[in-house]
Amino acid sequence: MRGGGLLVAGTTSDAGKSVVTAGICRWLVRRGVEVAPFKAQNMSLNSFVTREGAEIGRAQAMQAQAARVEPTALMNPVLLKPGGDRSSQVVLMGKPVGEMSARGYHGGRQEALLGTVTDCLEQLRSTYDAVICEGAGSPAEINLRRTDIVNMGIARAARFPVLVVGDIDRGGVFASFFGTTALLSAKDQSLVAGYLVNKFRGDVSLLEPGLDMLYGLTGRRTYGVLPYAHGLGIDEEDGLRVSLRGAVRESVVAPPHGEDVLRVAVCAVPLMSNFTDVDALAAEPGVVVRFVDRAEELADADLVIVPGTRGTVKALAWLRERGLADALVRRAAEGRPVLGICGGFQVLGERIEDEVESRAGVVDGLGVLPVRIRFDRDKTLARPVGSALGEPVEGYEIHHGVADVRGGEPFLDGCRVGAVWGTHWHGSLESDAFRRRFLVEVARAAGRRFAPAPDTSFGVLREEQLDRLGDLVEEHADTDALWRLIEGGAPSGLPFVPPGAPSAPGDVGAGGSASRGAVPDPAPPSPEGLDSAGSAGSAGSRGQGIDVTGHVEAEQHVDQEAL
């Protein structure tokens, strides 16, 4: 078989689409299916660089790892990187093509990309047995349906069945499932095969009457109820879901290898990008990682990290407004450890010349590293390999800033002065030997009797997490029924759930152009029991749950995941 597939949609952003997609990919590859992930359009500041030098969403790279395939630009042809409240950088087939407002994007640019994304999907379908697509936000964003290329637009174009995921931990999951379905046109509804409940706590038998009533109301079954699973530090994609106030990122539940713990504070700068850089630290026994936004929260930190950001000058101003800049300068003078990564490296330098990102011109940096940054219109996208602190290191680069290093000791592509390090490399801390050596240096400078565990392997831990996702799908979803969807498409004769959306003869994926106030699609009969709470059939077996705690809601909202 070649070309089967499924679209994993969600009732909301952060319903669990990314991790459900990854779990399905891992389940399939373990049963011998050649599978690839796909997301037509992704809005994320958390990105990755493929081996051919293309920038894609980090979640799609994680899903490719779950599928045990090399990530490529085909898997995420359109990436939107917010740069403020109303505009995003558009990355097409892994390369930036310019900045665009949300209105401009939805005003025609998005619809014009349908051919590109369908071509990418068809290439994957011709290569793999199955393609598991991830939607964005909710498929029922009726104001954006005409130009949709990532939810029902791509499902219609590919004739893929749609599985709608809902986060029951948030509450209102039955209303969300019903309302999502009822706001779609009849043609769109014909592809909505059913539902998957995510993050359930408690006794599933108590949920079953509601699932039976949902079947009676919609004629669609529930393919699984996924339990709330703790400790899955899987790469997220569209937002940073961390409380800014003292949130602690989940770490391995293990005692420190040495006598002390090591406390790491990450400055939660605006437009924070690639926050997954700290995941490898959080995986170390005895390392406690938290995101902070107040200067006083740096006082007891053994290491402060200034992470990457899509707005370097904006982040610098934010650090100064909150007193964090002065605290960082004092730490550097006192010989207390600081690590700057990408945009964080840039703010630690002497000067930033930016006519590209912020167009602010020349701005003074914090001056703790002898580096001057000039922003170039061409973006550096690379997968460097090197060494530092006597150990091999791999990473990836995504930046417009070009560093002119004028002193200090060499450190990757940046430099080190005392206990302050700076580099453009993301992902370097995933190199186990280097990470351990770096933590030894940090502990020594911080005066802590901390010792890294000698056998922590971030790669092994990541594989274990992906296997747990596959286990959750295999153990809690009706996998036979899921495979029938992937292989054969949505069941025929799925009933229409009123009122439906206005007709969309021009919905993306159908041709033409939709108009306001159009007549609804001809509707098949409604399911029996629509006006009553009766049940009509089995809800099926149940499936996965993911705890994706540990990230900060970024300050951008360019229609967020709906873009």
XYZ file of C-alpha atoms in Angstrom:
563
model
C 0.000 0.000 0.000
C 1.140 3.528 -0.759
C -0.548 6.824 -0.063
C -2.826 6.103 2.889
C -3.241 8.821 5.469
C -5.043 10.599 8.248
C -5.441 14.204 9.404
C -5.193 14.737 13.158
C -7.199 17.886 13.907
C -7.983 19.470 17.275
C -10.872 21.230 18.953
C -8.393 23.904 20.116
C -4.744 24.835 19.984
C -2.702 22.661 22.340
C -5.308 19.888 22.345
C -2.498 17.405 21.792
C -2.317 17.169 17.984
C 1.492 17.171 17.815
C 1.986 14.391 20.312
C -0.934 12.308 19.059
C 0.547 12.535 15.555
C 3.930 11.454 16.923
C 2.355 8.599 18.862
C 0.514 7.318 15.785
C 3.756 7.530 13.765
C 5.666 5.510 16.358
C 2.878 2.921 16.632
C 2.795 2.507 12.847
C 6.545 2.216 12.303
C 6.756 -0.413 15.045
C 4.250 -2.530 13.118
C 6.321 -2.278 9.947
C 4.516 0.600 8.207
C 6.662 3.146 6.386
C 5.181 6.407 7.659
C 5.943 10.130 7.475
C 4.512 13.154 9.316
C 3.186 16.234 7.548
C 1.976 19.665 8.559
C 1.106 21.933 5.663
C 1.455 25.135 7.638
C 2.859 25.664 11.081
C 3.124 28.747 13.266
C 6.013 28.278 15.645
C 9.122 29.894 17.046
C 10.448 26.453 17.893
C 12.118 25.326 14.679
C 14.788 22.942 13.441
C 17.240 22.711 10.544
C 17.187 19.628 8.334
C 20.337 18.093 6.886
C 19.713 19.828 3.559
C 19.607 23.195 5.370
C 15.846 23.746 5.459
C 14.035 25.278 8.439
C 10.920 23.424 9.612
C 8.873 23.238 12.791
C 10.643 21.368 15.559
C 7.496 19.333 16.209
C 7.676 17.919 12.691
C 11.335 16.992 13.269
C 10.235 15.214 16.459
C 7.445 13.430 14.575
C 9.949 12.345 11.916
C 12.085 10.872 14.679
C 8.996 9.072 15.962
C 8.533 7.673 12.434
C 12.277 6.824 12.267
C 12.805 8.870 9.109
C 14.997 11.863 8.305
C 13.054 15.162 8.519
C 12.769 17.175 5.302
C 11.132 20.386 4.140
C 8.382 18.305 2.497
C 7.042 17.566 5.974
C 6.411 21.251 6.789
C 6.388 23.326 3.605
C 5.060 26.521 5.235
C 6.406 27.804 8.556
C 5.268 31.108 10.065
C 7.570 32.685 12.650
C 5.850 35.510 14.566
C 7.856 38.686 14.960
C 5.223 40.705 16.793
C 1.496 40.910 17.335
C 0.552 41.353 13.684
C 3.269 39.956 11.411
C 5.260 36.819 10.806
C 8.236 35.734 8.768
C 7.065 33.309 6.095
C 9.391 30.347 5.565
C 8.562 28.441 2.375
C 10.151 25.061 1.702
C 12.659 25.759 4.443
C 13.776 29.237 3.286
C 12.512 32.664 4.431
C 10.642 34.572 1.728
C 9.665 37.709 3.658
C 7.525 39.234 6.390
C 3.762 39.375 6.077
C 0.829 40.592 8.138
C -1.939 38.207 9.103
C -4.380 40.180 6.939
C -2.061 40.051 3.954
C -1.452 36.361 4.384
C -5.128 35.481 4.576
C -5.891 37.997 1.837
C -4.562 35.703 -0.864
C -1.051 34.491 -0.120
C -2.183 31.501 1.916
C -4.614 30.236 -0.706
C -1.917 30.572 -3.392
C 0.243 28.103 -1.451
C -2.263 25.248 -1.772
C -0.499 23.863 -4.841
C 2.827 23.818 -3.031
C 1.538 22.011 0.039
C -0.478 19.461 -1.957
C 2.558 18.749 -4.164
C 4.635 18.095 -1.018
C 1.955 15.827 0.395
C 1.702 13.878 -2.863
C 5.475 13.359 -2.910
C 5.284 11.917 0.584
C 2.291 9.745 -0.333
C 4.179 8.306 -3.298
C 7.108 7.421 -1.036
C 5.482 6.172 2.169
C 2.763 3.686 3.057
C 1.031 6.307 5.178
C 1.259 10.032 5.897
C -0.065 11.302 9.233
C -0.984 14.967 8.879
C -1.317 17.411 11.747
C -3.862 20.178 11.564
C -3.622 23.591 13.204
C -5.804 25.218 15.832
C -9.373 24.138 15.099
C -10.857 23.109 11.743
C -13.998 25.051 12.676
C -12.457 28.536 12.387
C -15.156 29.513 9.918
C -13.750 32.995 9.354
C -10.632 31.412 7.831
C -12.134 28.396 6.056
C -12.002 29.892 2.557
C -8.209 30.085 2.628
C -7.531 27.063 4.839
C -4.666 24.878 3.628
C -3.867 23.026 6.849
C -7.129 21.614 8.228
C -10.175 20.717 6.126
C -8.588 22.307 3.050
C -5.813 19.730 2.950
C -8.174 16.943 4.040
C -10.519 17.766 1.144
C -7.637 17.988 -1.334
C -6.213 14.610 -0.249
C -9.545 12.942 0.669
C -8.066 12.094 4.062
C -10.232 11.074 7.012
C -10.081 13.442 9.984
C -9.650 12.457 13.619
C -10.542 15.313 15.996
C -8.570 15.437 19.271
C -9.991 17.136 22.372
C -8.254 17.931 25.665
C -10.663 16.783 28.373
C -8.407 18.185 31.089
C -9.552 21.651 30.010
C -13.224 20.714 30.296
C -16.026 21.057 27.778
C -14.745 18.302 25.522
C -18.209 17.011 24.497
C -19.388 20.499 23.524
C -16.117 21.024 21.670
C -16.459 17.816 19.679
C -20.098 18.483 18.818
C -19.580 22.172 18.054
C -16.502 21.554 15.911
C -18.445 19.083 13.786
C -21.638 21.161 13.602
C -19.768 24.253 12.344
C -18.383 22.439 9.305
C -20.038 22.237 5.905
C -21.589 18.954 4.854
C -18.660 18.156 2.548
C -16.189 18.794 5.339
C -18.252 16.789 7.809
C -18.182 13.809 5.458
C -14.459 13.469 6.214
C -14.712 13.821 10.015
C -14.512 10.167 11.019
C -14.615 10.617 14.787
C -12.920 11.744 17.955
C -10.016 11.056 20.302
C -10.155 12.191 23.945
C -6.805 13.347 25.324
C -5.505 13.795 28.892
C -8.232 11.905 30.744
C -7.873 11.354 34.496
C -9.916 8.794 36.356
C -12.187 5.866 35.568
C -12.974 5.608 31.855
C -16.224 3.781 32.594
C -17.609 7.041 33.997
C -16.934 8.709 30.632
C -18.527 6.039 28.472
C -22.173 7.218 28.783
C -21.110 10.611 27.454
C -19.250 9.018 24.560
C -22.333 6.969 23.725
C -24.477 10.122 23.760
C -21.916 11.863 21.534
C -22.274 8.993 19.075
C -26.035 9.383 19.170
C -25.747 13.109 18.494
C -23.146 12.979 15.710
C -23.113 9.448 14.343
C -19.356 9.381 14.945
C -17.457 7.110 17.276
C -14.667 7.864 19.697
C -11.481 6.052 18.706
C -9.747 6.298 22.062
C -9.500 7.917 25.479
C -5.890 8.720 26.231
C -4.831 8.919 29.873
C -3.022 11.926 31.252
C 0.641 10.901 31.143
C 3.263 12.722 33.184
C 6.879 13.350 32.302
C 6.671 13.396 28.513
C 9.031 16.252 27.689
C 8.281 16.069 23.977
C 9.057 18.990 21.663
C 6.082 21.280 21.308
C 5.342 23.397 18.373
C 3.058 26.348 18.359
C 3.217 28.094 21.673
C 5.329 28.154 24.767
C 3.149 26.623 27.420
C 4.933 27.680 30.541
C 3.723 29.813 33.377
C 6.110 32.734 33.545
C 5.840 32.765 37.283
C 8.295 30.289 38.728
C 7.300 27.344 36.576
C 9.603 24.378 36.869
C 10.120 22.302 33.801
C 9.611 18.599 34.447
C 12.879 16.829 35.163
C 13.875 13.227 35.529
C 12.697 11.982 38.914
C 16.080 10.922 40.256
C 18.364 12.138 43.048
C 21.419 14.197 42.119
C 24.534 12.192 41.311
C 26.624 14.540 43.468
C 25.895 16.186 46.804
C 24.145 19.296 45.458
C 21.471 20.094 42.940
C 22.152 22.634 40.209
C 19.576 25.406 39.711
C 19.115 26.809 36.200
C 17.071 29.949 35.532
C 15.968 30.659 31.956
C 15.011 34.258 31.179
C 11.579 34.060 29.543
C 12.280 36.752 26.947
C 9.605 37.922 24.498
C 9.284 35.856 21.323
C 11.407 33.140 22.914
C 12.502 30.592 20.328
C 13.905 27.083 20.558
C 13.181 26.835 24.268
C 13.829 23.104 23.833
C 17.535 23.948 24.158
C 17.116 23.469 27.908
C 15.416 20.067 27.667
C 18.702 18.207 27.855
C 19.598 20.047 31.074
C 16.229 19.177 32.605
C 16.896 15.532 31.752
C 19.955 15.480 34.034
C 19.344 14.099 37.553
C 19.782 16.911 40.047
C 19.345 19.766 37.547
C 16.290 21.940 38.204
C 15.221 24.218 35.338
C 12.732 27.053 35.679
C 11.641 29.992 33.527
C 11.826 33.408 35.209
C 10.883 36.998 34.509
C 12.140 38.869 37.611
C 15.638 39.939 38.564
C 15.309 38.563 42.101
C 14.706 35.106 40.685
C 18.284 35.024 39.427
C 19.739 35.364 42.923
C 19.853 31.664 43.800
C 20.485 30.404 40.257
C 23.708 28.554 39.617
C 23.356 29.104 35.889
C 21.307 31.719 34.021
C 20.431 31.090 30.387
C 19.394 33.849 28.001
C 17.696 31.814 25.245
C 17.034 32.425 21.593
C 14.442 34.953 20.485
C 12.841 36.133 17.259
C 13.140 39.706 18.568
C 16.674 40.347 19.852
C 16.307 44.109 20.310
C 12.873 43.681 21.878
C 14.274 41.062 24.263
C 17.128 43.375 25.203
C 14.694 46.180 26.038
C 12.579 43.725 28.083
C 15.630 42.601 30.070
C 16.441 46.237 30.859
C 12.871 47.155 31.800
C 12.676 44.327 34.326
C 16.085 44.813 35.890
C 17.301 41.498 34.502
C 19.951 43.200 32.368
C 21.624 44.762 35.405
C 21.445 41.431 37.235
C 23.142 39.689 34.315
C 25.921 42.287 34.193
C 26.483 41.874 37.950
C 26.613 38.093 37.592
C 29.239 38.375 34.888
C 31.344 40.728 37.027
C 31.090 38.329 39.969
C 32.161 35.330 37.872
C 28.786 33.588 38.146
C 27.747 31.430 35.173
C 25.680 32.826 32.275
C 24.993 31.147 28.928
C 23.617 33.053 25.952
C 22.182 31.055 23.040
C 21.579 32.647 19.631
C 19.559 35.832 20.381
C 20.681 35.507 24.005
C 24.291 35.450 22.823
C 23.638 38.571 20.778
C 22.261 40.601 23.705
C 25.339 39.758 25.797
C 27.601 41.430 23.241
C 28.811 45.011 22.962
C 26.682 46.241 20.094
C 23.846 45.168 17.808
C 23.387 46.672 14.353
C 19.911 45.724 13.204
C 18.346 47.043 10.011
C 16.580 43.735 9.329
C 14.617 42.335 12.272
C 13.691 45.398 14.353
C 15.160 48.081 12.036
C 16.343 49.803 15.215
C 19.789 50.585 13.847
C 22.690 50.474 16.291
C 21.767 49.406 19.836
C 24.129 48.893 22.757
C 24.224 45.348 24.115
C 25.007 44.338 27.697
C 28.731 44.401 26.974
C 29.726 41.267 28.891
C 31.133 39.518 25.810
C 33.534 41.099 23.248
C 31.178 40.577 20.317
C 29.517 42.865 17.802
C 26.443 41.701 15.916
C 25.318 42.820 12.483
C 21.993 41.542 11.156
C 22.147 40.246 7.593
C 19.128 39.832 5.324
C 20.197 36.300 4.483
C 19.405 33.820 7.229
C 22.050 31.369 8.394
C 20.617 27.836 8.403
C 23.218 25.199 9.212
C 23.960 21.939 11.029
C 27.469 22.560 12.431
C 29.692 19.917 14.001
C 32.699 20.775 16.160
C 34.187 20.528 19.619
C 34.221 22.559 22.807
C 35.616 21.992 26.275
C 37.489 19.046 24.796
C 34.342 17.201 23.737
C 32.522 16.685 20.397
C 29.420 18.818 19.807
C 26.656 18.962 17.219
C 24.033 21.668 16.845
C 22.001 23.724 14.421
C 21.939 27.430 13.559
C 18.962 29.666 12.705
C 19.818 33.381 12.775
C 20.176 36.610 10.827
C 22.823 38.013 13.167
C 26.473 37.771 12.106
C 28.919 37.752 15.021
C 32.213 39.645 14.950
C 34.037 38.059 17.906
C 36.811 40.365 19.146
C 38.235 38.503 22.106
C 37.721 35.910 24.802
C 38.283 32.187 24.477
C 36.729 30.402 21.481
C 33.471 28.611 22.315
C 31.728 26.904 19.405
C 31.124 29.814 17.001
C 31.098 32.352 19.842
C 33.300 32.995 22.827
C 33.758 32.653 26.557
C 34.900 35.250 29.073
C 35.230 33.890 32.590
C 31.967 32.162 33.452
C 30.013 33.758 30.585
C 29.534 31.706 27.432
C 27.855 32.689 24.170
C 27.054 30.785 20.963
C 24.639 30.780 18.037
C 24.378 26.984 18.201
C 21.054 25.521 19.247
C 20.905 21.939 20.454
C 24.520 21.755 21.617
C 23.508 20.565 25.083
C 22.027 17.420 23.545
C 25.619 16.214 22.999
C 26.033 14.141 26.158
C 29.785 14.357 26.795
C 29.840 18.103 26.102
C 26.805 18.718 28.327
C 28.429 16.855 31.230
C 31.692 18.766 30.822
C 29.805 22.066 30.644
C 27.882 21.277 33.843
C 31.140 20.449 35.612
C 32.430 23.912 34.633
C 29.190 25.544 35.802
C 29.242 23.709 39.156
C 32.848 24.700 39.757
C 32.147 28.378 39.002
C 28.975 28.292 41.130
C 30.711 26.589 44.065
C 28.314 23.645 43.979
C 29.215 20.044 44.800
C 27.208 18.855 41.834
C 28.353 16.046 39.570
C 26.546 15.061 36.356
C 25.461 11.452 36.075
C 27.949 9.597 33.858
C 25.347 7.612 31.928
C 22.571 10.060 31.034
C 21.888 9.829 27.308
C 19.508 12.445 25.970
C 19.027 10.509 22.742
C 18.062 7.349 24.628
C 15.654 9.304 26.827
C 14.015 10.866 23.773
C 13.556 7.439 22.189
C 12.000 6.164 25.406
C 9.566 9.098 25.398
C 8.577 8.419 21.799
C 8.079 4.756 22.616
C 5.808 5.787 25.474
C 3.716 7.753 22.987
C 3.494 4.710 20.767
C 2.524 2.587 23.783
C -0.259 4.986 24.716
C -1.772 4.798 21.240
C -1.379 1.022 21.055
C -2.813 0.399 24.514
C -5.617 2.963 24.655
C -6.818 3.504 21.087
C -8.732 1.183 18.803
C -5.742 0.667 16.526
C -7.567 -1.718 14.178
C -10.163 0.972 13.526
C -7.458 3.631 13.126
C -5.690 1.488 10.551
C -8.936 1.073 8.617
C -9.226 4.873 8.491
C -5.637 5.298 7.325
C -5.968 2.611 4.662
C -9.533 3.124 3.493
C -10.586 6.675 4.362
C -13.576 7.990 6.266
C -16.581 5.667 6.656
C -19.303 6.211 4.087
C -22.679 7.579 5.081
C -21.527 9.730 8.003
C -24.551 11.861 8.960
C -24.757 15.630 8.719
C -24.847 17.515 12.027
C -26.830 20.792 11.747
C -26.490 23.672 11.327
C -23.264 23.313 9.361
C -21.277 26.159 7.829
C -22.229 28.247 4.798
C -21.548 26.425 1.566
C -17.951 26.635 0.510
C -17.881 25.795 -3.201
C -14.627 27.701 -3.178
C -13.158 26.270 -0.013
C -9.495 25.585 -0.561
C -9.303 22.043 -1.841
C -12.552 22.360 -3.802
C -11.891 25.141 -6.337
C -13.797 28.405 -6.891
C -14.351 31.075 -4.273
C -16.691 31.096 -1.323
C -18.945 34.075 -0.719
C -20.602 35.461 2.359
C -24.092 34.158 2.909
C -23.780 31.244 0.495
C -26.381 28.495 0.599
C -25.350 25.534 2.783
C -24.190 22.323 1.164
C -26.993 19.822 0.599
C -27.203 17.981 3.884
C -27.662 14.263 4.316
C -30.094 13.154 7.003
C -29.251 14.084 10.576
C -28.440 11.277 12.988
C -31.244 9.907 15.078
C -31.180 11.274 18.563
C -29.949 14.739 17.586
C -32.689 16.266 19.667
C -32.366 13.768 22.463
C -29.614 12.397 24.657
C -30.003 8.795 23.540
C -27.111 6.533 22.704
C -26.742 4.571 19.511
C -23.697 2.374 19.375
C -20.386 1.671 20.967
C -17.819 4.344 21.694
C -14.962 2.025 20.810
C -11.781 1.583 22.803
C -9.644 4.302 24.220
C -6.266 6.007 23.614
C -3.257 8.286 24.676
C -2.555 11.300 26.746
C 0.315 13.654 26.935
C 1.483 16.088 29.535
C 2.984 18.968 27.638
C 3.561 21.179 30.632
C 6.543 23.435 30.806
C 6.246 26.233 28.280
C 5.370 29.936 28.241
C 2.590 31.415 26.156
C 4.543 33.694 23.863
C 3.516 37.310 23.416
C 2.592 36.881 19.781
C -0.885 36.163 18.473
C -1.084 36.469 14.710
C -4.269 34.421 14.701
C -1.910 31.946 16.389
C -2.290 28.372 15.200
C -5.155 29.280 12.923
C -2.727 30.818 10.431
